[in-house]
Amino acid sequence: MIDPVTGSRLQFALTTIVHIIFPVMSMGLAPFLVYFTWKDIRTGKPIYEQLRRFWTRIFAVSFVVGTVTGIVLEFEFGTNFAAFSTTAGELFGGPLALEGMMAFMLEATFLGIFVFGRERVGNALYMVSAVAVGLGTWLSAVWILIANSWMQTPRGYELATENGRTIVQLVDPVAAYANPRFPWMFVHMQNAAVESVALFMAGLGAYFVFRHHVWGYPVENIGFWETTLKFGLLALLITAPLQVLHGDLYARHVVETQPQKFAAMEAVWETDSYVPEYIVAFPTSIQDLLDPRAKDIFGIGIPGGASWLASGGDPQATIQGLEEFDGPQPPVAVVFWAFRIMVALGFWFILLAVWGGYRWWRGELLEDDLLHKALMASTPLGIIAVELGWVVTEVGRQPWVIQDVLRTSEGVSPGLTAAEATMTLAGFAVVYLGLLVLYTYVVVRIVRAGPPEVDGPALDDAAETPTSEVQADD
């Protein structure tokens, strides 16, 4: 049997890791769908109707599965983290309620019109439905990230005693909801979602382009897939550099507000200056290989790199070590490697974007088989990078569930037994992994079915592209 604290943490981690896939897809698709809808209405070109209808199907499936898996997360605050809910419910409950009443209801109200109402409503109302659905999707992220960012950098509260228990009372809603971490999390998360969908689109487009132009297989609606590839690359050219640049600034904000987390990200145990940025690091003892908190490590890195990152340009800057903070310390190896793999993927995405943009500019995009293979292999990597980012965010904050206010071990439901925690963890693992498999199956079916047939001339080799369309408008 797993103890209730570990079981509750693993269960919430599992359900969150699976759930985040679906809002990433819906949030990332939202701006594309608004644009495709606007172009479909404005130009009447069949390619935009195909793009809108095809990607709306994947959006709708993501929304449905995301709703089902997301509701369970809110129940877990009561079943597994009742002590946390009792302590922070006055502040934490508000954003969650607003997410349901404002964002979810807006999205759900107009989703039916957007999915089924193109032939039943006028252009203006249909465009409104597209914007409302996209806005609702992003508003949902606003309230969820307000709640989470407050847990990272709590503001606008005071501690009080109620029935003999210490609780958090909201005294300044503006300070609490506009806490220092929120804008950083929101920009980073939303850009990551668009970047993830851009990689997904580019990878799918590259698969069909590769089959048609490299292997010579006949592919129906090849113009659709060429256009999908180009839209994905265009979005990647914008989001990939932005994500890395913003992440660099975000890291310095973490240094200022959560120095313990940054020390875990860099595996710094003792306060020091001129700290290297380790590219790889391993325990010096074989016995410590499976210890995520091993202190004696051998690393290969850039001298002064971590100090430079923490200070914004000074390789001699001092970084506080983990030993200066009250224990227990987070599992450093988990945070350390999650951070490095995430950063490596970020630079890989920039390389992909530049590579694809250069081939596009040279007119060789459709024939570069190596690029196609790289894009196909990178199709899920955007979502994997998002998962790793949340591992850094949540695991790196340990042992706190509310930074410097409430420890995770103190937030678990007091009446939860080891047997209950173990059985529910096993049950949720089966159900959530089953839902993930089912979602994957449905998306694969949608992709195999291809774009819907529309009235108008077929778009084959002369594919509409973001650049050619702008030139035509001029």
CSV table of C-alpha atoms in Angstrom, one decimal:
chain,number,residue,atom,x,y,z
A,1,MET,CA,0.0,0.0,0.0
A,2,ILE,CA,1.1,3.5,-0.8
A,3,ASP,CA,0.9,6.1,2.0
A,4,PRO,CA,-1.9,8.7,1.6
A,5,VAL,CA,0.5,11.6,0.9
A,6,THR,CA,2.5,9.8,-1.8
A,7,GLY,CA,-0.7,8.2,-3.3
A,8,SER,CA,-2.5,11.6,-3.4
A,9,ARG,CA,0.4,13.3,-5.1
A,10,LEU,CA,0.8,10.5,-7.6
A,11,GLN,CA,-2.9,10.5,-8.4
A,12,PHE,CA,-3.1,14.2,-8.9
A,13,ALA,CA,0.1,14.1,-11.0
A,14,LEU,CA,-1.3,11.3,-13.2
A,15,THR,CA,-4.7,12.9,-13.8
A,16,THR,CA,-3.1,16.3,-14.5
A,17,ILE,CA,-0.5,14.9,-16.9
A,18,VAL,CA,-3.2,13.2,-18.9
A,19,HIS,CA,-5.7,16.1,-18.6
A,20,ILE,CA,-3.3,18.9,-19.8
A,21,ILE,CA,-3.0,17.3,-23.2
A,22,PHE,CA,-6.6,18.2,-24.1
A,23,PRO,CA,-6.6,21.9,-23.0
A,24,VAL,CA,-3.2,22.3,-24.8
A,25,MET,CA,-4.8,21.1,-28.0
A,26,SER,CA,-8.0,23.3,-27.6
A,27,MET,CA,-6.1,26.4,-26.5
A,28,GLY,CA,-3.5,26.0,-29.2
A,29,LEU,CA,-6.1,25.4,-31.9
A,30,ALA,CA,-8.3,28.4,-30.8
A,31,PRO,CA,-6.4,31.2,-32.7
A,32,PHE,CA,-6.1,29.0,-35.8
A,33,LEU,CA,-9.8,28.3,-35.9
A,34,VAL,CA,-10.7,32.0,-35.4
A,35,TYR,CA,-8.4,32.8,-38.4
A,36,PHE,CA,-9.7,30.0,-40.6
A,37,THR,CA,-13.3,31.0,-39.9
A,38,TRP,CA,-12.6,34.7,-40.7
A,39,LYS,CA,-10.9,33.8,-43.9
A,40,ASP,CA,-13.6,31.3,-44.8
A,41,ILE,CA,-16.3,34.0,-44.4
A,42,ARG,CA,-14.2,36.7,-46.0
A,43,THR,CA,-12.9,34.9,-49.1
A,44,GLY,CA,-15.2,31.9,-49.5
A,45,LYS,CA,-12.1,29.8,-50.6
A,46,PRO,CA,-12.7,26.1,-50.2
A,47,ILE,CA,-9.3,25.6,-48.5
A,48,TYR,CA,-10.3,27.7,-45.5
A,49,GLU,CA,-13.6,25.8,-45.1
A,50,GLN,CA,-11.7,22.5,-45.2
A,51,LEU,CA,-9.2,23.8,-42.6
A,52,ARG,CA,-11.9,25.1,-40.4
A,53,ARG,CA,-14.0,22.0,-40.5
A,54,PHE,CA,-11.1,19.5,-40.1
A,55,TRP,CA,-9.5,21.2,-37.2
A,56,THR,CA,-12.9,21.9,-35.5
A,57,ARG,CA,-13.4,18.2,-35.3
A,58,ILE,CA,-10.1,17.7,-33.3
A,59,PHE,CA,-10.9,20.8,-31.2
A,60,ALA,CA,-14.4,19.4,-30.3
A,61,VAL,CA,-13.0,16.0,-29.3
A,62,SER,CA,-10.3,17.7,-27.2
A,63,PHE,CA,-12.9,19.9,-25.5
A,64,VAL,CA,-15.1,17.0,-24.6
A,65,VAL,CA,-12.3,14.8,-23.2
A,66,GLY,CA,-10.7,17.8,-21.5
A,67,THR,CA,-14.0,18.6,-19.7
A,68,VAL,CA,-14.4,15.0,-18.5
A,69,THR,CA,-10.9,14.7,-17.2
A,70,GLY,CA,-10.8,18.3,-15.8
A,71,ILE,CA,-13.9,18.0,-13.6
A,72,VAL,CA,-12.2,15.1,-11.7
A,73,LEU,CA,-9.3,17.3,-10.8
A,74,GLU,CA,-11.6,19.7,-8.9
A,75,PHE,CA,-13.2,16.8,-7.0
A,76,GLU,CA,-9.7,15.7,-6.0
A,77,PHE,CA,-9.2,18.9,-4.0
A,78,GLY,CA,-12.0,17.5,-1.7
A,79,THR,CA,-11.2,13.8,-1.8
A,80,ASN,CA,-7.4,13.9,-1.6
A,81,PHE,CA,-6.5,17.4,-0.5
A,82,ALA,CA,-9.4,18.4,1.9
A,83,ALA,CA,-7.0,20.0,4.4
A,84,PHE,CA,-5.6,22.2,1.6
A,85,SER,CA,-9.2,23.1,0.5
A,86,THR,CA,-10.1,24.0,4.1
A,87,THR,CA,-7.1,26.2,4.5
A,88,ALA,CA,-7.2,28.0,1.2
A,89,GLY,CA,-10.8,27.5,0.0
A,90,GLU,CA,-11.7,31.1,0.5
A,91,LEU,CA,-9.1,32.2,-2.0
A,92,PHE,CA,-8.7,29.2,-4.2
A,93,GLY,CA,-12.4,28.5,-4.7
A,94,GLY,CA,-13.1,31.8,-6.4
A,95,PRO,CA,-11.0,31.4,-9.5
A,96,LEU,CA,-12.2,27.8,-10.0
A,97,ALA,CA,-15.8,28.9,-9.7
A,98,LEU,CA,-15.3,31.8,-12.1
A,99,GLU,CA,-13.6,29.4,-14.6
A,100,GLY,CA,-16.8,27.3,-14.6
A,101,MET,CA,-19.3,30.2,-14.6
A,102,MET,CA,-17.5,32.5,-17.0
A,103,ALA,CA,-15.1,30.7,-19.2
A,104,PHE,CA,-16.6,27.2,-19.5
A,105,MET,CA,-20.2,28.5,-19.9
A,106,LEU,CA,-19.1,30.9,-22.6
A,107,GLU,CA,-17.2,28.2,-24.5
A,108,ALA,CA,-20.0,25.6,-24.1
A,109,THR,CA,-22.8,28.0,-25.1
A,110,PHE,CA,-21.2,28.9,-28.4
A,111,LEU,CA,-19.5,25.6,-29.2
A,112,GLY,CA,-22.8,24.1,-30.5
A,113,ILE,CA,-23.2,27.0,-32.9
A,114,PHE,CA,-19.6,26.8,-34.0
A,115,VAL,CA,-19.5,23.0,-34.6
A,116,PHE,CA,-23.0,22.5,-36.0
A,117,GLY,CA,-24.4,25.9,-37.0
A,118,ARG,CA,-22.5,27.1,-40.1
A,119,GLU,CA,-25.5,26.5,-42.4
A,120,ARG,CA,-28.0,27.6,-39.8
A,121,VAL,CA,-26.8,31.0,-38.8
A,122,GLY,CA,-25.5,34.1,-40.6
A,123,ASN,CA,-21.9,35.0,-41.1
A,124,ALA,CA,-21.8,37.5,-38.3
A,125,LEU,CA,-23.2,35.2,-35.6
A,126,TYR,CA,-21.0,32.4,-36.8
A,127,MET,CA,-17.9,34.6,-36.5
A,128,VAL,CA,-19.0,35.6,-33.1
A,129,SER,CA,-19.3,32.0,-32.1
A,130,ALA,CA,-15.7,31.3,-33.2
A,131,VAL,CA,-14.4,34.2,-31.3
A,132,ALA,CA,-16.5,33.3,-28.2
A,133,VAL,CA,-15.3,29.7,-28.2
A,134,GLY,CA,-11.6,30.8,-28.6
A,135,LEU,CA,-12.0,33.4,-25.9
A,136,GLY,CA,-13.7,31.0,-23.5
A,137,THR,CA,-10.9,28.5,-24.0
A,138,TRP,CA,-8.3,31.1,-23.1
A,139,LEU,CA,-10.3,32.6,-20.3
A,140,SER,CA,-10.4,29.1,-18.7
A,141,ALA,CA,-6.6,29.2,-18.7
A,142,VAL,CA,-6.7,32.7,-17.0
A,143,TRP,CA,-8.6,31.5,-14.0
A,144,ILE,CA,-6.8,28.2,-13.6
A,145,LEU,CA,-3.4,29.9,-13.9
A,146,ILE,CA,-4.5,32.6,-11.4
A,147,ALA,CA,-5.2,29.9,-8.9
A,148,ASN,CA,-2.0,28.0,-9.5
A,149,SER,CA,0.2,31.1,-9.7
A,150,TRP,CA,-1.2,32.3,-6.3
A,151,MET,CA,0.1,29.0,-4.9
A,152,GLN,CA,3.5,29.8,-6.3
A,153,THR,CA,3.6,33.5,-5.1
A,154,PRO,CA,0.8,34.0,-2.6
A,155,ARG,CA,-0.3,37.6,-2.1
A,156,GLY,CA,-3.3,39.5,-0.9
A,157,TYR,CA,-4.1,37.2,2.1
A,158,GLU,CA,-3.6,37.0,5.8
A,159,LEU,CA,-3.6,34.0,8.1
A,160,ALA,CA,-6.5,33.6,10.6
A,161,THR,CA,-7.8,31.0,13.0
A,162,GLU,CA,-11.2,29.4,12.5
A,163,ASN,CA,-12.4,26.5,14.7
A,164,GLY,CA,-8.8,26.0,15.9
A,165,ARG,CA,-7.4,25.7,12.4
A,166,THR,CA,-5.2,28.2,10.5
A,167,ILE,CA,-6.8,29.3,7.3
A,168,VAL,CA,-6.1,31.8,4.5
A,169,GLN,CA,-8.3,34.8,4.4
A,170,LEU,CA,-8.6,36.9,1.2
A,171,VAL,CA,-8.0,40.6,2.1
A,172,ASP,CA,-6.9,42.0,-1.3
A,173,PRO,CA,-8.4,40.3,-4.4
A,174,VAL,CA,-6.4,42.5,-6.8
A,175,ALA,CA,-3.0,41.6,-5.2
A,176,ALA,CA,-4.0,37.9,-4.9
A,177,TYR,CA,-5.3,37.5,-8.5
A,178,ALA,CA,-2.8,39.8,-10.1
A,179,ASN,CA,0.1,38.1,-8.2
A,180,PRO,CA,3.6,38.4,-9.6
A,181,ARG,CA,3.7,34.9,-11.1
A,182,PHE,CA,0.4,35.1,-13.1
A,183,PRO,CA,1.5,37.1,-16.2
A,184,TRP,CA,4.6,34.9,-16.6
A,185,MET,CA,2.7,31.7,-16.4
A,186,PHE,CA,-0.1,32.8,-18.7
A,187,VAL,CA,2.2,34.0,-21.5
A,188,HIS,CA,4.4,31.0,-21.3
A,189,MET,CA,1.5,28.5,-21.2
A,190,GLN,CA,-0.5,30.0,-24.0
A,191,ASN,CA,2.5,30.4,-26.3
A,192,ALA,CA,3.4,26.8,-25.5
A,193,ALA,CA,-0.1,25.6,-26.4
A,194,VAL,CA,0.1,27.4,-29.8
A,195,GLU,CA,3.6,26.1,-30.4
A,196,SER,CA,2.5,22.6,-29.5
A,197,VAL,CA,-0.4,22.7,-32.0
A,198,ALA,CA,1.9,24.3,-34.6
A,199,LEU,CA,4.2,21.3,-34.2
A,200,PHE,CA,1.2,18.9,-34.4
A,201,MET,CA,0.0,20.6,-37.6
A,202,ALA,CA,3.4,20.7,-39.2
A,203,GLY,CA,4.1,17.0,-38.3
A,204,LEU,CA,0.8,15.9,-39.8
A,205,GLY,CA,1.3,17.9,-42.9
A,206,ALA,CA,4.8,16.7,-43.3
A,207,TYR,CA,3.6,13.1,-43.1
A,208,PHE,CA,1.3,13.4,-46.1
A,209,VAL,CA,3.7,15.7,-48.0
A,210,PHE,CA,6.4,13.1,-47.5
A,211,ARG,CA,4.2,10.3,-48.8
A,212,HIS,CA,3.2,12.2,-51.8
A,213,HIS,CA,6.3,14.2,-52.9
A,214,VAL,CA,9.1,11.9,-51.7
A,215,TRP,CA,7.6,8.4,-51.9
A,216,GLY,CA,5.4,9.2,-54.8
A,217,TYR,CA,2.2,7.8,-53.3
A,218,PRO,CA,-1.1,9.4,-54.4
A,219,VAL,CA,-2.6,11.4,-51.6
A,220,GLU,CA,-6.0,13.0,-51.8
A,221,ASN,CA,-6.3,16.7,-51.0
A,222,ILE,CA,-2.5,17.0,-51.0
A,223,GLY,CA,-3.0,20.8,-51.3
A,224,PHE,CA,-4.7,20.7,-47.9
A,225,TRP,CA,-1.8,19.0,-46.2
A,226,GLU,CA,0.7,21.3,-47.9
A,227,THR,CA,-1.2,24.3,-46.6
A,228,THR,CA,-1.4,22.7,-43.1
A,229,LEU,CA,2.3,22.2,-43.1
A,230,LYS,CA,3.0,25.8,-44.0
A,231,PHE,CA,0.6,27.2,-41.4
A,232,GLY,CA,2.2,25.0,-38.8
A,233,LEU,CA,5.7,26.2,-39.8
A,234,LEU,CA,4.6,29.9,-39.9
A,235,ALA,CA,3.2,29.6,-36.3
A,236,LEU,CA,6.4,27.8,-35.2
A,237,LEU,CA,8.6,30.5,-36.6
A,238,ILE,CA,6.8,33.0,-34.3
A,239,THR,CA,6.2,30.9,-31.2
A,240,ALA,CA,9.5,28.9,-30.9
A,241,PRO,CA,11.9,31.9,-30.5
A,242,LEU,CA,9.3,33.7,-28.3
A,243,GLN,CA,9.1,30.7,-26.0
A,244,VAL,CA,12.9,30.5,-25.4
A,245,LEU,CA,13.3,34.3,-25.0
A,246,HIS,CA,10.3,34.5,-22.6
A,247,GLY,CA,11.6,31.4,-20.7
A,248,ASP,CA,14.9,33.1,-20.1
A,249,LEU,CA,13.2,36.1,-18.5
A,250,TYR,CA,10.8,33.7,-16.6
A,251,ALA,CA,13.8,31.9,-15.1
A,252,ARG,CA,15.1,35.1,-13.5
A,253,HIS,CA,11.6,35.8,-12.1
A,254,VAL,CA,11.8,32.3,-10.5
A,255,VAL,CA,15.2,33.2,-9.0
A,256,GLU,CA,13.6,36.3,-7.3
A,257,THR,CA,10.4,34.6,-6.1
A,258,GLN,CA,11.3,30.9,-5.6
A,259,PRO,CA,15.1,30.6,-5.2
A,260,GLN,CA,14.7,27.1,-3.8
A,261,LYS,CA,13.1,26.0,-7.0
A,262,PHE,CA,15.8,27.5,-9.1
A,263,ALA,CA,18.5,25.8,-7.0
A,264,ALA,CA,16.8,22.5,-7.7
A,265,MET,CA,16.6,23.3,-11.4
A,266,GLU,CA,20.4,23.8,-11.4
A,267,ALA,CA,21.2,21.2,-8.7
A,268,VAL,CA,23.0,23.8,-6.5
A,269,TRP,CA,23.3,22.5,-2.9
A,270,GLU,CA,25.8,25.0,-1.5
A,271,THR,CA,25.5,28.8,-2.0
A,272,ASP,CA,28.2,29.8,-4.5
A,273,SER,CA,29.1,32.2,-7.3
A,274,TYR,CA,30.3,31.5,-10.8
A,275,VAL,CA,28.0,28.4,-10.8
A,276,PRO,CA,28.2,26.3,-14.0
A,277,GLU,CA,25.2,25.5,-16.2
A,278,TYR,CA,25.4,21.8,-16.2
A,279,ILE,CA,24.4,20.2,-19.5
A,280,VAL,CA,24.5,16.7,-17.9
A,281,ALA,CA,25.2,15.7,-14.3
A,282,PHE,CA,25.3,12.3,-12.5
A,283,PRO,CA,25.9,11.1,-9.0
A,284,THR,CA,29.5,10.2,-8.3
A,285,SER,CA,28.5,7.1,-6.4
A,286,ILE,CA,26.7,4.1,-7.9
A,287,GLN,CA,24.7,3.8,-4.8
A,288,ASP,CA,23.2,7.3,-5.4
A,289,LEU,CA,22.1,6.7,-9.0
A,290,LEU,CA,18.5,6.1,-7.9
A,291,ASP,CA,18.5,8.9,-5.3
A,292,PRO,CA,16.9,12.0,-6.7
A,293,ARG,CA,18.4,14.0,-3.9
A,294,ALA,CA,22.0,13.0,-4.3
A,295,LYS,CA,24.4,15.8,-3.5
A,296,ASP,CA,27.7,14.6,-4.8
A,297,ILE,CA,27.5,14.9,-8.6
A,298,PHE,CA,29.8,15.0,-11.5
A,299,GLY,CA,28.7,17.4,-14.3
A,300,ILE,CA,29.7,18.7,-17.6
A,301,GLY,CA,28.6,22.3,-18.2
A,302,ILE,CA,29.3,25.9,-19.1
A,303,PRO,CA,31.4,27.7,-16.4
A,304,GLY,CA,29.3,30.5,-14.9
A,305,GLY,CA,26.3,29.7,-17.0
A,306,ALA,CA,23.8,29.2,-14.2
A,307,SER,CA,24.9,32.4,-12.6
A,308,TRP,CA,24.6,34.2,-15.9
A,309,LEU,CA,21.1,32.8,-16.3
A,310,ALA,CA,20.0,33.7,-12.8
A,311,SER,CA,21.3,37.3,-13.0
A,312,GLY,CA,20.7,38.1,-16.6
A,313,GLY,CA,24.3,38.5,-17.6
A,314,ASP,CA,26.7,38.2,-14.7
A,315,PRO,CA,28.6,34.9,-14.6
A,316,GLN,CA,29.9,35.8,-11.1
A,317,ALA,CA,26.4,36.1,-9.6
A,318,THR,CA,25.7,34.2,-6.4
A,319,ILE,CA,23.0,31.5,-6.3
A,320,GLN,CA,21.5,30.3,-3.0
A,321,GLY,CA,22.0,26.6,-2.4
A,322,LEU,CA,19.4,24.2,-1.3
A,323,GLU,CA,21.0,23.7,2.1
A,324,GLU,CA,20.0,27.2,3.0
A,325,PHE,CA,16.3,26.2,2.9
A,326,ASP,CA,14.4,24.2,5.4
A,327,GLY,CA,13.9,20.6,4.3
A,328,PRO,CA,12.8,18.3,2.9
A,329,GLN,CA,14.2,19.3,-0.4
A,330,PRO,CA,12.4,18.5,-3.7
A,331,PRO,CA,13.6,15.5,-5.7
A,332,VAL,CA,16.4,17.5,-7.4
A,333,ALA,CA,17.2,15.0,-10.2
A,334,VAL,CA,13.6,15.1,-11.4
A,335,VAL,CA,13.5,18.9,-11.6
A,336,PHE,CA,17.1,19.1,-13.0
A,337,TRP,CA,16.5,16.7,-15.9
A,338,ALA,CA,12.9,17.9,-16.6
A,339,PHE,CA,14.3,21.5,-16.9
A,340,ARG,CA,17.1,20.5,-19.2
A,341,ILE,CA,15.1,18.3,-21.5
A,342,MET,CA,12.5,21.1,-21.8
A,343,VAL,CA,15.1,23.7,-22.7
A,344,ALA,CA,16.7,21.3,-25.2
A,345,LEU,CA,13.4,20.8,-26.9
A,346,GLY,CA,12.9,24.6,-27.0
A,347,PHE,CA,16.1,25.1,-29.0
A,348,TRP,CA,15.2,22.1,-31.2
A,349,PHE,CA,11.9,23.8,-32.0
A,350,ILE,CA,13.8,26.9,-33.1
A,351,LEU,CA,16.1,24.8,-35.3
A,352,LEU,CA,13.1,23.2,-36.9
A,353,ALA,CA,11.4,26.5,-37.5
A,354,VAL,CA,14.5,28.1,-39.1
A,355,TRP,CA,15.2,24.9,-41.1
A,356,GLY,CA,11.6,24.7,-42.4
A,357,GLY,CA,11.5,28.5,-43.0
A,358,TYR,CA,14.7,28.4,-45.0
A,359,ARG,CA,13.5,25.5,-47.1
A,360,TRP,CA,10.2,27.2,-47.7
A,361,TRP,CA,12.0,30.4,-48.8
A,362,ARG,CA,14.2,28.4,-51.2
A,363,GLY,CA,11.2,26.6,-52.6
A,364,GLU,CA,12.4,23.2,-51.4
A,365,LEU,CA,10.0,22.6,-48.6
A,366,LEU,CA,8.0,19.9,-50.3
A,367,GLU,CA,11.0,17.8,-51.3
A,368,ASP,CA,13.2,17.9,-48.1
A,369,ASP,CA,12.7,14.4,-46.8
A,370,LEU,CA,15.0,14.8,-43.9
A,371,LEU,CA,13.0,17.9,-42.7
A,372,HIS,CA,9.8,15.9,-43.2
A,373,LYS,CA,11.1,13.1,-41.0
A,374,ALA,CA,12.2,15.6,-38.3
A,375,LEU,CA,8.8,17.3,-38.3
A,376,MET,CA,7.0,13.9,-38.1
A,377,ALA,CA,9.2,12.8,-35.2
A,378,SER,CA,8.6,16.2,-33.4
A,379,THR,CA,4.8,16.0,-33.7
A,380,PRO,CA,4.2,15.2,-30.0
A,381,LEU,CA,7.2,17.0,-28.6
A,382,GLY,CA,5.5,20.3,-28.0
A,383,ILE,CA,3.0,18.6,-25.6
A,384,ILE,CA,5.9,16.6,-24.0
A,385,ALA,CA,7.7,20.0,-23.4
A,386,VAL,CA,4.6,21.3,-21.7
A,387,GLU,CA,4.4,18.3,-19.5
A,388,LEU,CA,8.1,18.8,-18.5
A,389,GLY,CA,7.5,22.4,-17.8
A,390,TRP,CA,4.7,21.6,-15.4
A,391,VAL,CA,6.9,19.0,-13.7
A,392,VAL,CA,9.5,21.7,-13.1
A,393,THR,CA,6.7,24.1,-11.8
A,394,GLU,CA,5.1,21.6,-9.4
A,395,VAL,CA,7.8,19.3,-8.3
A,396,GLY,CA,10.3,22.1,-7.9
A,397,ARG,CA,7.9,23.9,-5.5
A,398,GLN,CA,8.0,20.9,-3.0
A,399,PRO,CA,7.7,20.5,-0.1
A,400,TRP,CA,5.1,23.4,-0.4
A,401,VAL,CA,1.7,23.2,-1.8
A,402,ILE,CA,1.3,26.9,-1.0
A,403,GLN,CA,4.8,28.5,-1.1
A,404,ASP,CA,6.0,29.2,2.4
A,405,VAL,CA,2.5,28.8,3.8
A,406,LEU,CA,1.3,25.2,3.7
A,407,ARG,CA,3.3,22.0,3.1
A,408,THR,CA,2.0,19.4,0.8
A,409,SER,CA,2.0,16.7,3.5
A,410,GLU,CA,-0.2,19.0,5.6
A,411,GLY,CA,-2.7,19.5,2.8
A,412,VAL,CA,-3.7,15.9,2.3
A,413,SER,CA,-7.1,14.8,3.6
A,414,PRO,CA,-6.6,13.6,7.2
A,415,GLY,CA,-9.1,10.7,7.0
A,416,LEU,CA,-7.6,9.2,3.8
A,417,THR,CA,-6.2,5.7,4.3
A,418,ALA,CA,-3.4,4.0,2.5
A,419,ALA,CA,-5.7,1.4,1.1
A,420,GLU,CA,-8.1,4.1,-0.3
A,421,ALA,CA,-5.2,6.1,-1.8
A,422,THR,CA,-3.7,3.0,-3.5
A,423,MET,CA,-7.0,1.7,-4.9
A,424,THR,CA,-8.1,5.1,-6.3
A,425,LEU,CA,-4.6,5.6,-7.8
A,426,ALA,CA,-4.8,2.3,-9.6
A,427,GLY,CA,-8.4,3.0,-10.7
A,428,PHE,CA,-7.6,6.4,-12.1
A,429,ALA,CA,-4.5,5.1,-13.9
A,430,VAL,CA,-6.7,2.6,-15.7
A,431,VAL,CA,-9.5,5.0,-16.5
A,432,TYR,CA,-7.3,8.0,-17.6
A,433,LEU,CA,-4.9,5.9,-19.7
A,434,GLY,CA,-8.0,4.3,-21.3
A,435,LEU,CA,-9.3,7.8,-22.1
A,436,LEU,CA,-6.0,8.8,-23.6
A,437,VAL,CA,-5.9,5.7,-25.8
A,438,LEU,CA,-9.5,6.4,-26.9
A,439,TYR,CA,-8.7,10.0,-27.6
A,440,THR,CA,-5.7,9.0,-29.7
A,441,TYR,CA,-7.8,6.5,-31.6
A,442,VAL,CA,-10.5,9.1,-32.4
A,443,VAL,CA,-7.9,11.7,-33.6
A,444,VAL,CA,-6.2,9.1,-35.8
A,445,ARG,CA,-9.6,8.2,-37.3
A,446,ILE,CA,-10.2,11.9,-38.0
A,447,VAL,CA,-6.8,12.3,-39.6
A,448,ARG,CA,-7.1,9.2,-41.7
A,449,ALA,CA,-10.5,10.4,-43.0
A,450,GLY,CA,-8.8,13.5,-44.2
A,451,PRO,CA,-10.3,16.9,-44.8
A,452,PRO,CA,-14.0,17.1,-45.6
A,453,GLU,CA,-15.2,17.4,-49.2
A,454,VAL,CA,-16.4,21.0,-50.0
A,455,ASP,CA,-17.9,22.7,-53.0
A,456,GLY,CA,-15.5,24.4,-55.3
A,457,PRO,CA,-12.3,23.6,-57.2
A,458,ALA,CA,-10.0,21.0,-55.6
A,459,LEU,CA,-6.7,22.4,-54.2
A,460,ASP,CA,-4.0,20.0,-55.4
A,461,ASP,CA,-0.5,21.0,-56.2
A,462,ALA,CA,-1.1,24.8,-56.2
A,463,ALA,CA,-1.7,24.9,-52.5
A,464,GLU,CA,-2.9,28.1,-50.9
A,465,THR,CA,-0.3,29.3,-48.4
A,466,PRO,CA,-0.2,32.1,-45.8
A,467,THR,CA,2.3,34.0,-47.9
A,468,SER,CA,0.7,33.6,-51.4
A,469,GLU,CA,-2.7,34.6,-49.9
A,470,VAL,CA,-1.2,37.8,-48.6
A,471,GLN,CA,0.3,38.6,-52.0
A,472,ALA,CA,-3.1,37.9,-53.7
A,473,ASP,CA,-4.8,40.3,-51.3
A,474,ASP,CA,-2.3,43.0,-52.1
